[in-house]
PDB file of C-alpha atoms in Angstrom:
ATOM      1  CA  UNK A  27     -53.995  81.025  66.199  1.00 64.00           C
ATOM      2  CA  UNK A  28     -54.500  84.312  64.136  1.00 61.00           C
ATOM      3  CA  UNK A  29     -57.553  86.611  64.674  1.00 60.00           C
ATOM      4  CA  UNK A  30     -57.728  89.451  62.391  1.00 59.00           C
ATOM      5  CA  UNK A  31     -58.550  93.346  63.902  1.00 53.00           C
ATOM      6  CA  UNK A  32     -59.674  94.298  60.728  1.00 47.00           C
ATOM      7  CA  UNK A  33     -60.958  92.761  57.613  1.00 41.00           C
ATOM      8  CA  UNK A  34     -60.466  93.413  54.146  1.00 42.00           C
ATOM      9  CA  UNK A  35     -64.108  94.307  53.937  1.00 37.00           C
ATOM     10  CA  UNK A  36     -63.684  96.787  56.983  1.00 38.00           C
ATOM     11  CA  UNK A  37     -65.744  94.994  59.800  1.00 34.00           C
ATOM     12  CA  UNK A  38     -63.964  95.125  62.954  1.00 38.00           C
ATOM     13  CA  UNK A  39     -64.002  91.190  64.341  1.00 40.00           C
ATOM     14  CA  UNK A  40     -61.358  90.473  66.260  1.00 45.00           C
ATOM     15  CA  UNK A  41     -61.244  93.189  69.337  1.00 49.00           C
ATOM     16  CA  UNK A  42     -57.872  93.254  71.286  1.00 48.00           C
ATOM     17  CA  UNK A  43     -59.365  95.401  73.824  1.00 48.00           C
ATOM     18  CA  UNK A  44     -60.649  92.982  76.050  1.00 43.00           C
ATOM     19  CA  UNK A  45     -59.548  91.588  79.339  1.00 46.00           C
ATOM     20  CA  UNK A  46     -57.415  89.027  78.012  1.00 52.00           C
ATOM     21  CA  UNK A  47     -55.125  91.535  75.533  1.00 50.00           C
ATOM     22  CA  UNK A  48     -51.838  90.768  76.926  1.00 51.00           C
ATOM     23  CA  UNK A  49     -49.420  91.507  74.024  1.00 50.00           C
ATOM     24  CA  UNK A  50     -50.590  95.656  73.608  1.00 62.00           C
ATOM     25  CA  UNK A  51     -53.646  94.690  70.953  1.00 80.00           C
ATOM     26  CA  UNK A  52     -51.124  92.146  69.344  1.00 87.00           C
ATOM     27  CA  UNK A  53     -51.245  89.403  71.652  1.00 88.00           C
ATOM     28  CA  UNK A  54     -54.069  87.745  73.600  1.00 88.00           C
ATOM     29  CA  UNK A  55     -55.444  84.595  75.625  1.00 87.00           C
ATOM     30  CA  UNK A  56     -58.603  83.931  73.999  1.00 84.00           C
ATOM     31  CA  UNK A  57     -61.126  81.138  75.551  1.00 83.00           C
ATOM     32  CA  UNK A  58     -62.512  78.798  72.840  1.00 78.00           C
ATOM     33  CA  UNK A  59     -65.815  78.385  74.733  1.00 77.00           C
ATOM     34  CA  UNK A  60     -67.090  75.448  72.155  1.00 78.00           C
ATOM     35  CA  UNK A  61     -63.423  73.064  72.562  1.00 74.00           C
ATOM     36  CA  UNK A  62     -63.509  74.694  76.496  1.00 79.00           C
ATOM     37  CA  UNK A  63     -59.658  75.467  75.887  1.00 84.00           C
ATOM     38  CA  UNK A  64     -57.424  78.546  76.045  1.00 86.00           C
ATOM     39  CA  UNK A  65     -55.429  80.006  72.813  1.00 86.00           C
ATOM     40  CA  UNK A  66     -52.667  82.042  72.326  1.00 89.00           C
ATOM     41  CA  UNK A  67     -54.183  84.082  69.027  1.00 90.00           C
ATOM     42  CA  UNK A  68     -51.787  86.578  67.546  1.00 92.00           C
ATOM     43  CA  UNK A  69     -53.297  90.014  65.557  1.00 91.00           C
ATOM     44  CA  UNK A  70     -53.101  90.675  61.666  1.00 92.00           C
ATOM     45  CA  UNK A  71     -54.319  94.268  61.226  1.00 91.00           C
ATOM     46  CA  UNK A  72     -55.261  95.635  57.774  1.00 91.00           C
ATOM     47  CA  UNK A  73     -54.363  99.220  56.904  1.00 91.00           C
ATOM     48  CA  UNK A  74     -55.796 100.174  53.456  1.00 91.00           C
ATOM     49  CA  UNK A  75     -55.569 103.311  51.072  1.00 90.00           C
ATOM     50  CA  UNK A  76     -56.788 104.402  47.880  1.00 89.00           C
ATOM     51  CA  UNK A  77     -54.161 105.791  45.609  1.00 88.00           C
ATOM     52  CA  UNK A  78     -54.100 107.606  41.677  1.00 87.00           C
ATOM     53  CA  UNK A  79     -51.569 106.017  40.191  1.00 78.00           C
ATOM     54  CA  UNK A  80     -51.715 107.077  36.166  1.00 82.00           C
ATOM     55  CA  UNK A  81     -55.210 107.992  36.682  1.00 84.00           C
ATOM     56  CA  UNK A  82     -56.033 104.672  37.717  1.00 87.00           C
ATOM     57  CA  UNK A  83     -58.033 104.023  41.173  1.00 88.00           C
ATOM     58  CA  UNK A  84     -56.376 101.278  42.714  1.00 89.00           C
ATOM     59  CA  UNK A  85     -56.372 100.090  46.534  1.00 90.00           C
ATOM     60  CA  UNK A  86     -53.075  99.773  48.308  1.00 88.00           C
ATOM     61  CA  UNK A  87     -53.537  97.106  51.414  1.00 91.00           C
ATOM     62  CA  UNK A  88     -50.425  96.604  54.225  1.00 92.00           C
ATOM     63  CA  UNK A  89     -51.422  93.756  56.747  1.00 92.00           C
ATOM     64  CA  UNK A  90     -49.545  94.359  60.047  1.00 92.00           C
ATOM     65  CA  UNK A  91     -48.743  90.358  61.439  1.00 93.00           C
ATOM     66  CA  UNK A  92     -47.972  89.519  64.536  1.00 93.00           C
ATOM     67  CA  UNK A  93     -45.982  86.367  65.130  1.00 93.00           C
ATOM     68  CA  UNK A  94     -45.023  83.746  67.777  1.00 93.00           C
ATOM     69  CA  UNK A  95     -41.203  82.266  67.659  1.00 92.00           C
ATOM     70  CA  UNK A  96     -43.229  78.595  68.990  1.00 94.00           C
ATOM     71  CA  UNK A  97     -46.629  77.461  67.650  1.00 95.00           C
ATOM     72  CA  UNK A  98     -47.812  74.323  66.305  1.00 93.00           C
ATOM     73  CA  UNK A  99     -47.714  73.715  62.493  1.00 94.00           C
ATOM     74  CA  UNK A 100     -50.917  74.981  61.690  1.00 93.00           C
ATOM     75  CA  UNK A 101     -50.522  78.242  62.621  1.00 94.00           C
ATOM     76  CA  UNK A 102     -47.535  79.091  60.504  1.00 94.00           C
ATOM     77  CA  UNK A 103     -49.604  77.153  57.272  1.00 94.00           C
ATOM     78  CA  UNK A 104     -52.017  80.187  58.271  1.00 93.00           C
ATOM     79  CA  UNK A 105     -49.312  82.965  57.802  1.00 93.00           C
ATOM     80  CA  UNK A 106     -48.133  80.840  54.766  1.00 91.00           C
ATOM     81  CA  UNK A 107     -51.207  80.992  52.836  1.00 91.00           C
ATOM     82  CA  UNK A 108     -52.103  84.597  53.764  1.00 90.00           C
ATOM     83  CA  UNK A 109     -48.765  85.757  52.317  1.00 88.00           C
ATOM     84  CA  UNK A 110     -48.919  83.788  49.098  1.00 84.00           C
ATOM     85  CA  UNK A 111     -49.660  86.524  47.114  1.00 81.00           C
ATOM     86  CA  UNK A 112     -48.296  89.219  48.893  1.00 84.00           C
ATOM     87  CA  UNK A 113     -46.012  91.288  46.512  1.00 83.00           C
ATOM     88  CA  UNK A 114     -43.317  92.719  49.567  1.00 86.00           C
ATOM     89  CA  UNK A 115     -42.750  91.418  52.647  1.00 90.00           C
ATOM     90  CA  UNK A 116     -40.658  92.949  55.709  1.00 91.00           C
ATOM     91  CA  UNK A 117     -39.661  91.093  58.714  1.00 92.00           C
ATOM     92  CA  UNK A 118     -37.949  91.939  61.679  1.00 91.00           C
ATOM     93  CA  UNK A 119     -34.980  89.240  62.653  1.00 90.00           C
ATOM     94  CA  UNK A 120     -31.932  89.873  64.487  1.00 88.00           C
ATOM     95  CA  UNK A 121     -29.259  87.634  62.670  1.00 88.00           C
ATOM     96  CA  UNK A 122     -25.226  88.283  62.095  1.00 90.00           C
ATOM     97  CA  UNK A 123     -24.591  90.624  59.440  1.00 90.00           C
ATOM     98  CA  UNK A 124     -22.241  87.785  57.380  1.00 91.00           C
ATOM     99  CA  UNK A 125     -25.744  86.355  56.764  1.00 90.00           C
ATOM    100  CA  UNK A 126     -27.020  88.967  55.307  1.00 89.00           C
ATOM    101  CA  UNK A 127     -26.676  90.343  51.497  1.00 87.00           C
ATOM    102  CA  UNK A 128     -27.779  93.900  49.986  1.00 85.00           C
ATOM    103  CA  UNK A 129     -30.576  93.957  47.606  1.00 80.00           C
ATOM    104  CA  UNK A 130     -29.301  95.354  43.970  1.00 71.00           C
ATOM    105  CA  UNK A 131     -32.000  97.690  43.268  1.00 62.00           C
ATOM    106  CA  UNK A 132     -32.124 101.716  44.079  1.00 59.00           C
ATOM    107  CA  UNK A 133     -35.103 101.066  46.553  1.00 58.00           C
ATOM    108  CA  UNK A 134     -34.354 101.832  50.510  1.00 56.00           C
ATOM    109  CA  UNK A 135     -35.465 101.752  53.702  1.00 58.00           C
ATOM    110  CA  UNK A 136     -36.872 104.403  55.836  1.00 54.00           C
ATOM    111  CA  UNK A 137     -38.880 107.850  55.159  1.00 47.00           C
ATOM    112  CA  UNK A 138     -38.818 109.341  51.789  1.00 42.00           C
ATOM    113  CA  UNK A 139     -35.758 112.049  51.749  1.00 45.00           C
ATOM    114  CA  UNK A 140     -34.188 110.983  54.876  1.00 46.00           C
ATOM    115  CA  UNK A 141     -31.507 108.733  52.623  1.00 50.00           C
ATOM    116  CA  UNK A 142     -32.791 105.376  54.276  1.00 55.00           C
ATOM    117  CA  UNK A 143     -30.798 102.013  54.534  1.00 68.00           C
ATOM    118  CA  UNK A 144     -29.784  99.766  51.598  1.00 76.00           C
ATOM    119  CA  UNK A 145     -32.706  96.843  51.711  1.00 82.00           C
ATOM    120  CA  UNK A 146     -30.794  93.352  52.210  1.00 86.00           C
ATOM    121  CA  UNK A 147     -32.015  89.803  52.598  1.00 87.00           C
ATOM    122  CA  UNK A 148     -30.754  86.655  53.825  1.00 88.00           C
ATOM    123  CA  UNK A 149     -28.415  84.873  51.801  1.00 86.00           C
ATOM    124  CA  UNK A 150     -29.648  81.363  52.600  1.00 85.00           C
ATOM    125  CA  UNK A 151     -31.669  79.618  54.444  1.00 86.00           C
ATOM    126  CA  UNK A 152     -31.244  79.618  58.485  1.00 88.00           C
ATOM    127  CA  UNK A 153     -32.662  77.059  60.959  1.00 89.00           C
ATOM    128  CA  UNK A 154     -33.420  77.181  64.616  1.00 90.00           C
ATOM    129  CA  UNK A 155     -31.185  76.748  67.305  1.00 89.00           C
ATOM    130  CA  UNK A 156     -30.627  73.418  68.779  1.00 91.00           C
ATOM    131  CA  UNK A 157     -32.112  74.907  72.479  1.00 91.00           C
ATOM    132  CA  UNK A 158     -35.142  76.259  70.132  1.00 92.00           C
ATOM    133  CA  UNK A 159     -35.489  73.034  68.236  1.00 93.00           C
ATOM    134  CA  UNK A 160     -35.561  70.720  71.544  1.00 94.00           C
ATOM    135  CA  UNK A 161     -37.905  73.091  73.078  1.00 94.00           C
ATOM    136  CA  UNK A 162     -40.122  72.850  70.380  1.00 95.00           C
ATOM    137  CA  UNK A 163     -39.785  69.118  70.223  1.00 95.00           C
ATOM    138  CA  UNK A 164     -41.070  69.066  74.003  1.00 96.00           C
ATOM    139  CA  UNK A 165     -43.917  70.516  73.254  1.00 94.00           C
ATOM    140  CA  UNK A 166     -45.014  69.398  69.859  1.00 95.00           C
ATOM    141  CA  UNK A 167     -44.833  72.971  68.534  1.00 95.00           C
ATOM    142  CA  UNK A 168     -42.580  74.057  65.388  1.00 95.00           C
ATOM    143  CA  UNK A 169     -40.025  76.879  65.263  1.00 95.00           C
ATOM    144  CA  UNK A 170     -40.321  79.963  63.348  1.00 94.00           C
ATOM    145  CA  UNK A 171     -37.840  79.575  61.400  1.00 92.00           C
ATOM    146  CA  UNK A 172     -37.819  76.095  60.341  1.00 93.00           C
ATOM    147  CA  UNK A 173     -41.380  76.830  59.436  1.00 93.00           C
ATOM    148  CA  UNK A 174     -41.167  80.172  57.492  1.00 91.00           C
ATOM    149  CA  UNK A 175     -39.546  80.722  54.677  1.00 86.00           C
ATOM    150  CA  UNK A 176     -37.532  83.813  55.286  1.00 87.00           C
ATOM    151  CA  UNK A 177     -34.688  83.218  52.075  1.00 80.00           C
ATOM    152  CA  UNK A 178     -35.066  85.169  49.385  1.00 64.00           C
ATOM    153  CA  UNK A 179     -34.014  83.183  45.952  1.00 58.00           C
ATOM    154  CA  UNK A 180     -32.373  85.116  43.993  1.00 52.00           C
ATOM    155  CA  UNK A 181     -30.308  84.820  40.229  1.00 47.00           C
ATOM    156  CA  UNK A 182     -26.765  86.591  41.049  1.00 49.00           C
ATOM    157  CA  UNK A 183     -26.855  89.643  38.834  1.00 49.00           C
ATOM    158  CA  UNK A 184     -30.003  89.818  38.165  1.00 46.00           C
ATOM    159  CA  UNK A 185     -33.085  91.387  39.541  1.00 48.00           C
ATOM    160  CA  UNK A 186     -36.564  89.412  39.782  1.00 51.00           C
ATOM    161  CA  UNK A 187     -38.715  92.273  40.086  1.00 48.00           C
ATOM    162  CA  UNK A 188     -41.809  89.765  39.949  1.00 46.00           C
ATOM    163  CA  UNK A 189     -40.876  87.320  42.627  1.00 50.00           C
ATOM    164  CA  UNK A 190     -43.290  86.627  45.149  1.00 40.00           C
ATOM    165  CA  UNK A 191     -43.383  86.972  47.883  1.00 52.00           C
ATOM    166  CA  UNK A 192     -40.062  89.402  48.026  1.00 79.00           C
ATOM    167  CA  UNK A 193     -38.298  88.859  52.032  1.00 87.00           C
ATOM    168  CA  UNK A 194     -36.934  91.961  52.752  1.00 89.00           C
ATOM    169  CA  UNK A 195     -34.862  91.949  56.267  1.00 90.00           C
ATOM    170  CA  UNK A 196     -36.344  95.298  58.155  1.00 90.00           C
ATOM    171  CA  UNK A 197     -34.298  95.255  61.193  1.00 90.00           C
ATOM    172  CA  UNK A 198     -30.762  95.437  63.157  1.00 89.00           C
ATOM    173  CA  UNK A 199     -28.103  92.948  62.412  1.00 89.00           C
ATOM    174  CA  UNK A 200     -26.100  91.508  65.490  1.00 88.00           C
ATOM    175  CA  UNK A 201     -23.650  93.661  64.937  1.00 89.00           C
ATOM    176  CA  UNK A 202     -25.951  96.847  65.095  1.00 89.00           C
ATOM    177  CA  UNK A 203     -27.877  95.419  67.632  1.00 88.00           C
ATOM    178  CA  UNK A 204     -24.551  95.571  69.840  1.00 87.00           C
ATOM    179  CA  UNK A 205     -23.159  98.910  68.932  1.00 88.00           C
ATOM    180  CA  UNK A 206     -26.437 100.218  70.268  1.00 86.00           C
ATOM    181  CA  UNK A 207     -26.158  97.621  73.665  1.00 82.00           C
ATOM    182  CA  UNK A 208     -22.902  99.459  74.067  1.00 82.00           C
ATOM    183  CA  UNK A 209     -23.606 102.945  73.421  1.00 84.00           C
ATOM    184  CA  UNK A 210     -25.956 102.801  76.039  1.00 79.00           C
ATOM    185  CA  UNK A 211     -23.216 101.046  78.388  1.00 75.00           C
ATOM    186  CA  UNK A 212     -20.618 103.529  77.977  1.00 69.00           C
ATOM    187  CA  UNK A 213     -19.109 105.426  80.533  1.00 52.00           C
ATOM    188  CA  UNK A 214     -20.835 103.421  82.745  1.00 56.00           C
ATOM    189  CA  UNK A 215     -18.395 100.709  83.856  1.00 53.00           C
ATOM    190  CA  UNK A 216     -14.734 100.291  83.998  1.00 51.00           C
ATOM    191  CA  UNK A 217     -12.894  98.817  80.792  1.00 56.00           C
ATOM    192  CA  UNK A 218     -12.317  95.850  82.675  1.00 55.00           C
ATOM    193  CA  UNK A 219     -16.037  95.808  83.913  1.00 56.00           C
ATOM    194  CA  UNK A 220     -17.033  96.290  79.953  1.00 57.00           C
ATOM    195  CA  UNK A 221     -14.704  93.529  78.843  1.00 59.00           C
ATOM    196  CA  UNK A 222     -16.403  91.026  81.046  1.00 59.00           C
ATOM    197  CA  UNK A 223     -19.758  92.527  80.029  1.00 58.00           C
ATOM    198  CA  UNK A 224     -19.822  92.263  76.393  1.00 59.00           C
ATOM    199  CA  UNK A 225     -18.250  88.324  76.774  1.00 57.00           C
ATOM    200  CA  UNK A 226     -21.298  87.632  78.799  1.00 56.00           C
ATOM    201  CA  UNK A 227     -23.409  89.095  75.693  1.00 55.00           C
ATOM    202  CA  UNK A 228     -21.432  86.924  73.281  1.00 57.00           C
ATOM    203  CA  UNK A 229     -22.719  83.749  75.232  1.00 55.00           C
ATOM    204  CA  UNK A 230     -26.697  85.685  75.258  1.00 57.00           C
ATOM    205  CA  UNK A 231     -29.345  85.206  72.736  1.00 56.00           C
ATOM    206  CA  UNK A 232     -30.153  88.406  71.650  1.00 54.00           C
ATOM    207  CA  UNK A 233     -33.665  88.550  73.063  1.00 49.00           C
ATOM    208  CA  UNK A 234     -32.398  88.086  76.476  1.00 50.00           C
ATOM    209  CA  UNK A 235     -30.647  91.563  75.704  1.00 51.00           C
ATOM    210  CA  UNK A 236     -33.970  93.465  75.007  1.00 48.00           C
ATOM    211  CA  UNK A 237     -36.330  91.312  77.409  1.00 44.00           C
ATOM    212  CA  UNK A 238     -37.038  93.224  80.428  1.00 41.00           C
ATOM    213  CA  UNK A 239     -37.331  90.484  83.119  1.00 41.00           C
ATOM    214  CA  UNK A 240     -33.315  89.102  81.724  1.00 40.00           C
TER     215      UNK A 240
END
């Protein structure tokens, strides 16, 4: 379930501090003492400024959303609804670069001045791995991304500067992801050794790369 660390009225209700924080304030157990049964609740915190744009006062709001890859189906109807009417929306997702697609605009990623990445998006819609999907199955949970909505329609040669939401991809491609996997490996085996090594991280999921107990 979703607990929020800050509201949009500024009242602090859902404190990650505790005991059962296991996730670095974005992932806790939480007891639900009136159905006596444990939840996995996952943070959305609220970071707000007021900006001066042509004079006029207006509030800027960026909600920080933690997510699960497994949950049941209400969960992701939460994140659904919250994002309705969210104008931009970044997402981290390590997928093969053939999938991906550069957004036509002059906007990038990245600090202002340092140059910052062309913004892409997905060029259609991707499902779940079979492994995911059975898993899921078991358990009567849904997958992430058979329950999100990560494509972002578009009109080829033309730019829908009103759609929303907007899915903008705000992470490494495989590819990427790799390069830096093998950066850090060089030098350190034989060729031979990093032949073998980088077949065996064909055959990986990518999170089994970055998880620390793989």
């Amino acid at each position: 379930s979703l607990a929020n660390r800050k509201d949009d009225d500024g009242i602090n209700d859902g404190n990650f501090n505790g005991n059962d924080d296991c996730g670095g304030g974005y992932l806790r157990w939480h007891k639900d003492a009136s159905a006596d049964e444990w939840r996995m609740q996952t943070a959305v915190t609220t970071l707000e400024r007021q900006v001066v744009p042509n004079g006029m006062p207006t509030t800027q709001t960026v909600k920080l959303i933690a997510q699960l890859h497994f949950a049941d189906a209400a969960y992701f109807q939460d994140i659904t609804n919250m994002i309705q009417s969210t104008d931009t929306i970044h997402y981290e997702m390590l997928v093969d670069e053939t999938l991906m697609a550069p957004i036509n605009d002059r906007r990038r990623l990245g600090r202002a001045g340092s140059g910052g990445a062309t913004r892409r998006h997905l060029k259609a819609p991707i499902m779940a791995s079979h492994h995911d999907q059975n898993v899921a199955k078991e358990y009567g949970w849904e997958c992430q991304l058979n329950a999100m909505e990560y494509h972002r329609k578009e009109v080829p040669g033309i730019i829908q500067r009103n759609e929303s939401p907007r899915w903008i991809h705000a992470d490494y491609t495989r590819q990427e992801f790799m390069e830096l996997v093998d950066a850090q490996n060089d030098g350190s085996k034989s060729s031979k050794g990093q032949q073998q090594q980088q077949k065996q991280q064909q055959d990986r999921p990518l999170w089994s790369l970055v998880s620390s107990s793989s």
